[in-house]
JSON list of C-alpha atoms in Angstrom, two decimals:
[
{"chain": "A", "resi": 1, "resn": "UNK", "atom": "CA", "xyz": [58.58, 63.63, 30.45]},
{"chain": "A", "resi": 2, "resn": "UNK", "atom": "CA", "xyz": [59.50, 62.09, 27.06]},
{"chain": "A", "resi": 3, "resn": "UNK", "atom": "CA", "xyz": [62.73, 64.01, 26.89]},
{"chain": "A", "resi": 4, "resn": "UNK", "atom": "CA", "xyz": [63.89, 62.34, 30.19]},
{"chain": "A", "resi": 5, "resn": "UNK", "atom": "CA", "xyz": [63.07, 58.96, 28.95]},
{"chain": "A", "resi": 6, "resn": "UNK", "atom": "CA", "xyz": [64.84, 59.77, 25.52]},
{"chain": "A", "resi": 7, "resn": "UNK", "atom": "CA", "xyz": [67.93, 61.43, 27.13]},
{"chain": "A", "resi": 8, "resn": "UNK", "atom": "CA", "xyz": [68.15, 58.59, 29.72]},
{"chain": "A", "resi": 9, "resn": "UNK", "atom": "CA", "xyz": [68.25, 56.22, 26.71]},
{"chain": "A", "resi": 10, "resn": "UNK", "atom": "CA", "xyz": [70.86, 58.35, 25.04]},
{"chain": "A", "resi": 11, "resn": "UNK", "atom": "CA", "xyz": [73.07, 58.11, 28.39]},
{"chain": "A", "resi": 12, "resn": "UNK", "atom": "CA", "xyz": [72.75, 54.57, 28.52]},
{"chain": "A", "resi": 13, "resn": "UNK", "atom": "CA", "xyz": [73.91, 53.99, 25.16]},
{"chain": "A", "resi": 14, "resn": "UNK", "atom": "CA", "xyz": [76.64, 56.77, 25.24]},
{"chain": "A", "resi": 15, "resn": "UNK", "atom": "CA", "xyz": [77.93, 55.18, 28.40]},
{"chain": "A", "resi": 16, "resn": "UNK", "atom": "CA", "xyz": [78.05, 51.71, 26.95]},
{"chain": "A", "resi": 17, "resn": "UNK", "atom": "CA", "xyz": [79.80, 53.14, 23.88]},
{"chain": "A", "resi": 18, "resn": "UNK", "atom": "CA", "xyz": [82.51, 54.80, 26.22]},
{"chain": "A", "resi": 19, "resn": "UNK", "atom": "CA", "xyz": [83.19, 51.76, 28.39]},
{"chain": "A", "resi": 20, "resn": "UNK", "atom": "CA", "xyz": [83.58, 49.75, 25.22]},
{"chain": "A", "resi": 21, "resn": "UNK", "atom": "CA", "xyz": [85.86, 52.11, 23.05]},
{"chain": "A", "resi": 22, "resn": "UNK", "atom": "CA", "xyz": [87.81, 53.43, 26.00]},
{"chain": "A", "resi": 23, "resn": "UNK", "atom": "CA", "xyz": [88.57, 49.74, 26.97]},
{"chain": "A", "resi": 24, "resn": "UNK", "atom": "CA", "xyz": [89.47, 48.77, 23.39]},
{"chain": "A", "resi": 25, "resn": "UNK", "atom": "CA", "xyz": [91.65, 51.83, 23.04]},
{"chain": "A", "resi": 26, "resn": "UNK", "atom": "CA", "xyz": [93.56, 51.02, 26.20]},
{"chain": "A", "resi": 27, "resn": "UNK", "atom": "CA", "xyz": [93.85, 47.27, 25.41]},
{"chain": "A", "resi": 28, "resn": "UNK", "atom": "CA", "xyz": [95.13, 48.14, 21.69]},
{"chain": "A", "resi": 29, "resn": "UNK", "atom": "CA", "xyz": [97.51, 50.82, 22.91]},
{"chain": "A", "resi": 30, "resn": "UNK", "atom": "CA", "xyz": [98.54, 50.02, 26.40]},
{"chain": "A", "resi": 31, "resn": "UNK", "atom": "CA", "xyz": [101.29, 52.57, 26.35]},
{"chain": "A", "resi": 32, "resn": "UNK", "atom": "CA", "xyz": [99.00, 55.58, 25.57]},
{"chain": "A", "resi": 33, "resn": "UNK", "atom": "CA", "xyz": [98.91, 57.61, 28.64]},
{"chain": "A", "resi": 34, "resn": "UNK", "atom": "CA", "xyz": [95.26, 57.15, 30.62]},
{"chain": "A", "resi": 35, "resn": "UNK", "atom": "CA", "xyz": [94.66, 60.96, 30.95]},
{"chain": "A", "resi": 36, "resn": "UNK", "atom": "CA", "xyz": [94.64, 61.36, 27.10]},
{"chain": "A", "resi": 37, "resn": "UNK", "atom": "CA", "xyz": [92.08, 58.62, 26.71]},
{"chain": "A", "resi": 38, "resn": "UNK", "atom": "CA", "xyz": [89.75, 60.14, 29.48]},
{"chain": "A", "resi": 39, "resn": "UNK", "atom": "CA", "xyz": [90.16, 63.58, 28.08]},
{"chain": "A", "resi": 40, "resn": "UNK", "atom": "CA", "xyz": [89.31, 62.30, 24.81]},
{"chain": "A", "resi": 41, "resn": "UNK", "atom": "CA", "xyz": [86.12, 61.06, 26.01]},
{"chain": "A", "resi": 42, "resn": "UNK", "atom": "CA", "xyz": [85.31, 64.20, 28.26]},
{"chain": "A", "resi": 43, "resn": "UNK", "atom": "CA", "xyz": [85.56, 65.88, 25.07]},
{"chain": "A", "resi": 44, "resn": "UNK", "atom": "CA", "xyz": [83.09, 63.42, 23.16]},
{"chain": "A", "resi": 45, "resn": "UNK", "atom": "CA", "xyz": [80.68, 64.21, 26.13]},
{"chain": "A", "resi": 46, "resn": "UNK", "atom": "CA", "xyz": [80.64, 68.02, 25.53]},
{"chain": "A", "resi": 47, "resn": "UNK", "atom": "CA", "xyz": [80.37, 67.21, 21.76]},
{"chain": "A", "resi": 48, "resn": "UNK", "atom": "CA", "xyz": [77.23, 65.31, 22.60]},
{"chain": "A", "resi": 49, "resn": "UNK", "atom": "CA", "xyz": [75.94, 68.10, 24.73]},
{"chain": "A", "resi": 50, "resn": "UNK", "atom": "CA", "xyz": [76.61, 70.51, 21.84]},
{"chain": "A", "resi": 51, "resn": "UNK", "atom": "CA", "xyz": [75.28, 68.45, 19.24]},
{"chain": "A", "resi": 52, "resn": "UNK", "atom": "CA", "xyz": [71.75, 67.74, 21.08]},
{"chain": "A", "resi": 53, "resn": "UNK", "atom": "CA", "xyz": [71.70, 71.23, 22.51]},
{"chain": "A", "resi": 54, "resn": "UNK", "atom": "CA", "xyz": [71.52, 70.31, 26.01]},
{"chain": "A", "resi": 55, "resn": "UNK", "atom": "CA", "xyz": [74.06, 72.75, 27.32]},
{"chain": "A", "resi": 56, "resn": "UNK", "atom": "CA", "xyz": [72.59, 72.74, 30.85]},
{"chain": "A", "resi": 57, "resn": "UNK", "atom": "CA", "xyz": [73.69, 69.15, 31.16]},
{"chain": "A", "resi": 58, "resn": "UNK", "atom": "CA", "xyz": [77.15, 69.41, 29.39]},
{"chain": "A", "resi": 59, "resn": "UNK", "atom": "CA", "xyz": [79.07, 69.13, 32.62]},
{"chain": "A", "resi": 60, "resn": "UNK", "atom": "CA", "xyz": [77.20, 66.11, 33.72]},
{"chain": "A", "resi": 61, "resn": "UNK", "atom": "CA", "xyz": [77.79, 64.56, 30.26]},
{"chain": "A", "resi": 62, "resn": "UNK", "atom": "CA", "xyz": [81.54, 65.40, 30.36]},
{"chain": "A", "resi": 63, "resn": "UNK", "atom": "CA", "xyz": [82.07, 63.67, 33.80]},
{"chain": "A", "resi": 64, "resn": "UNK", "atom": "CA", "xyz": [79.75, 60.97, 33.16]},
{"chain": "A", "resi": 65, "resn": "UNK", "atom": "CA", "xyz": [82.08, 60.25, 30.38]},
{"chain": "A", "resi": 66, "resn": "UNK", "atom": "CA", "xyz": [85.34, 60.50, 31.95]},
{"chain": "A", "resi": 67, "resn": "UNK", "atom": "CA", "xyz": [84.10, 58.45, 34.92]},
{"chain": "A", "resi": 68, "resn": "UNK", "atom": "CA", "xyz": [83.11, 55.57, 32.61]},
{"chain": "A", "resi": 69, "resn": "UNK", "atom": "CA", "xyz": [86.17, 55.92, 30.59]},
{"chain": "A", "resi": 70, "resn": "UNK", "atom": "CA", "xyz": [88.36, 55.95, 33.98]},
{"chain": "A", "resi": 71, "resn": "UNK", "atom": "CA", "xyz": [86.47, 52.54, 34.99]},
{"chain": "A", "resi": 72, "resn": "UNK", "atom": "CA", "xyz": [87.21, 50.92, 31.68]},
{"chain": "A", "resi": 73, "resn": "UNK", "atom": "CA", "xyz": [90.97, 52.03, 31.43]},
{"chain": "A", "resi": 74, "resn": "UNK", "atom": "CA", "xyz": [91.15, 50.81, 35.06]},
{"chain": "A", "resi": 75, "resn": "UNK", "atom": "CA", "xyz": [89.70, 47.50, 34.24]},
{"chain": "A", "resi": 76, "resn": "UNK", "atom": "CA", "xyz": [92.04, 46.99, 31.30]},
{"chain": "A", "resi": 77, "resn": "UNK", "atom": "CA", "xyz": [95.14, 48.05, 33.35]},
{"chain": "A", "resi": 78, "resn": "UNK", "atom": "CA", "xyz": [94.03, 45.84, 36.08]},
{"chain": "A", "resi": 79, "resn": "UNK", "atom": "CA", "xyz": [94.00, 42.74, 33.59]},
{"chain": "A", "resi": 80, "resn": "UNK", "atom": "CA", "xyz": [97.35, 43.67, 32.46]},
{"chain": "A", "resi": 81, "resn": "UNK", "atom": "CA", "xyz": [98.73, 43.63, 35.96]},
{"chain": "A", "resi": 82, "resn": "UNK", "atom": "CA", "xyz": [97.03, 40.29, 36.88]},
{"chain": "A", "resi": 83, "resn": "UNK", "atom": "CA", "xyz": [98.55, 38.88, 33.77]},
{"chain": "A", "resi": 84, "resn": "UNK", "atom": "CA", "xyz": [101.99, 40.06, 34.64]},
{"chain": "A", "resi": 85, "resn": "UNK", "atom": "CA", "xyz": [101.42, 38.57, 38.12]},
{"chain": "A", "resi": 86, "resn": "UNK", "atom": "CA", "xyz": [100.39, 35.23, 36.92]},
{"chain": "A", "resi": 87, "resn": "UNK", "atom": "CA", "xyz": [103.25, 35.17, 34.48]},
{"chain": "A", "resi": 88, "resn": "UNK", "atom": "CA", "xyz": [105.66, 35.69, 37.31]},
{"chain": "A", "resi": 89, "resn": "UNK", "atom": "CA", "xyz": [103.86, 33.00, 39.46]},
{"chain": "A", "resi": 90, "resn": "UNK", "atom": "CA", "xyz": [104.05, 30.62, 36.52]},
{"chain": "A", "resi": 91, "resn": "UNK", "atom": "CA", "xyz": [107.97, 31.00, 36.23]},
{"chain": "A", "resi": 92, "resn": "UNK", "atom": "CA", "xyz": [108.38, 30.47, 39.98]},
{"chain": "A", "resi": 93, "resn": "UNK", "atom": "CA", "xyz": [106.78, 27.24, 39.75]},
{"chain": "A", "resi": 94, "resn": "UNK", "atom": "CA", "xyz": [108.29, 26.09, 36.76]}
]
């Protein structure tokens, strides 16, 4: 039981860091292809499973990281798109 609580805490922290860092990477390097960012954090999930010796949950950790990374990349790209649309609307008004 304690293992599940500790592992749940690790997943929460790992998920928060994946969202933060993949968002920052996408914001700072917008021309970097999103598959590179997602693959990087998928590999980080596998590395996490190897370090903490929970190879039974390696697939879960990889997909968990990849989905959260995809979410962060999508939110940043959506923000860039909305910025572009707002600038176009501003040009039409002025």
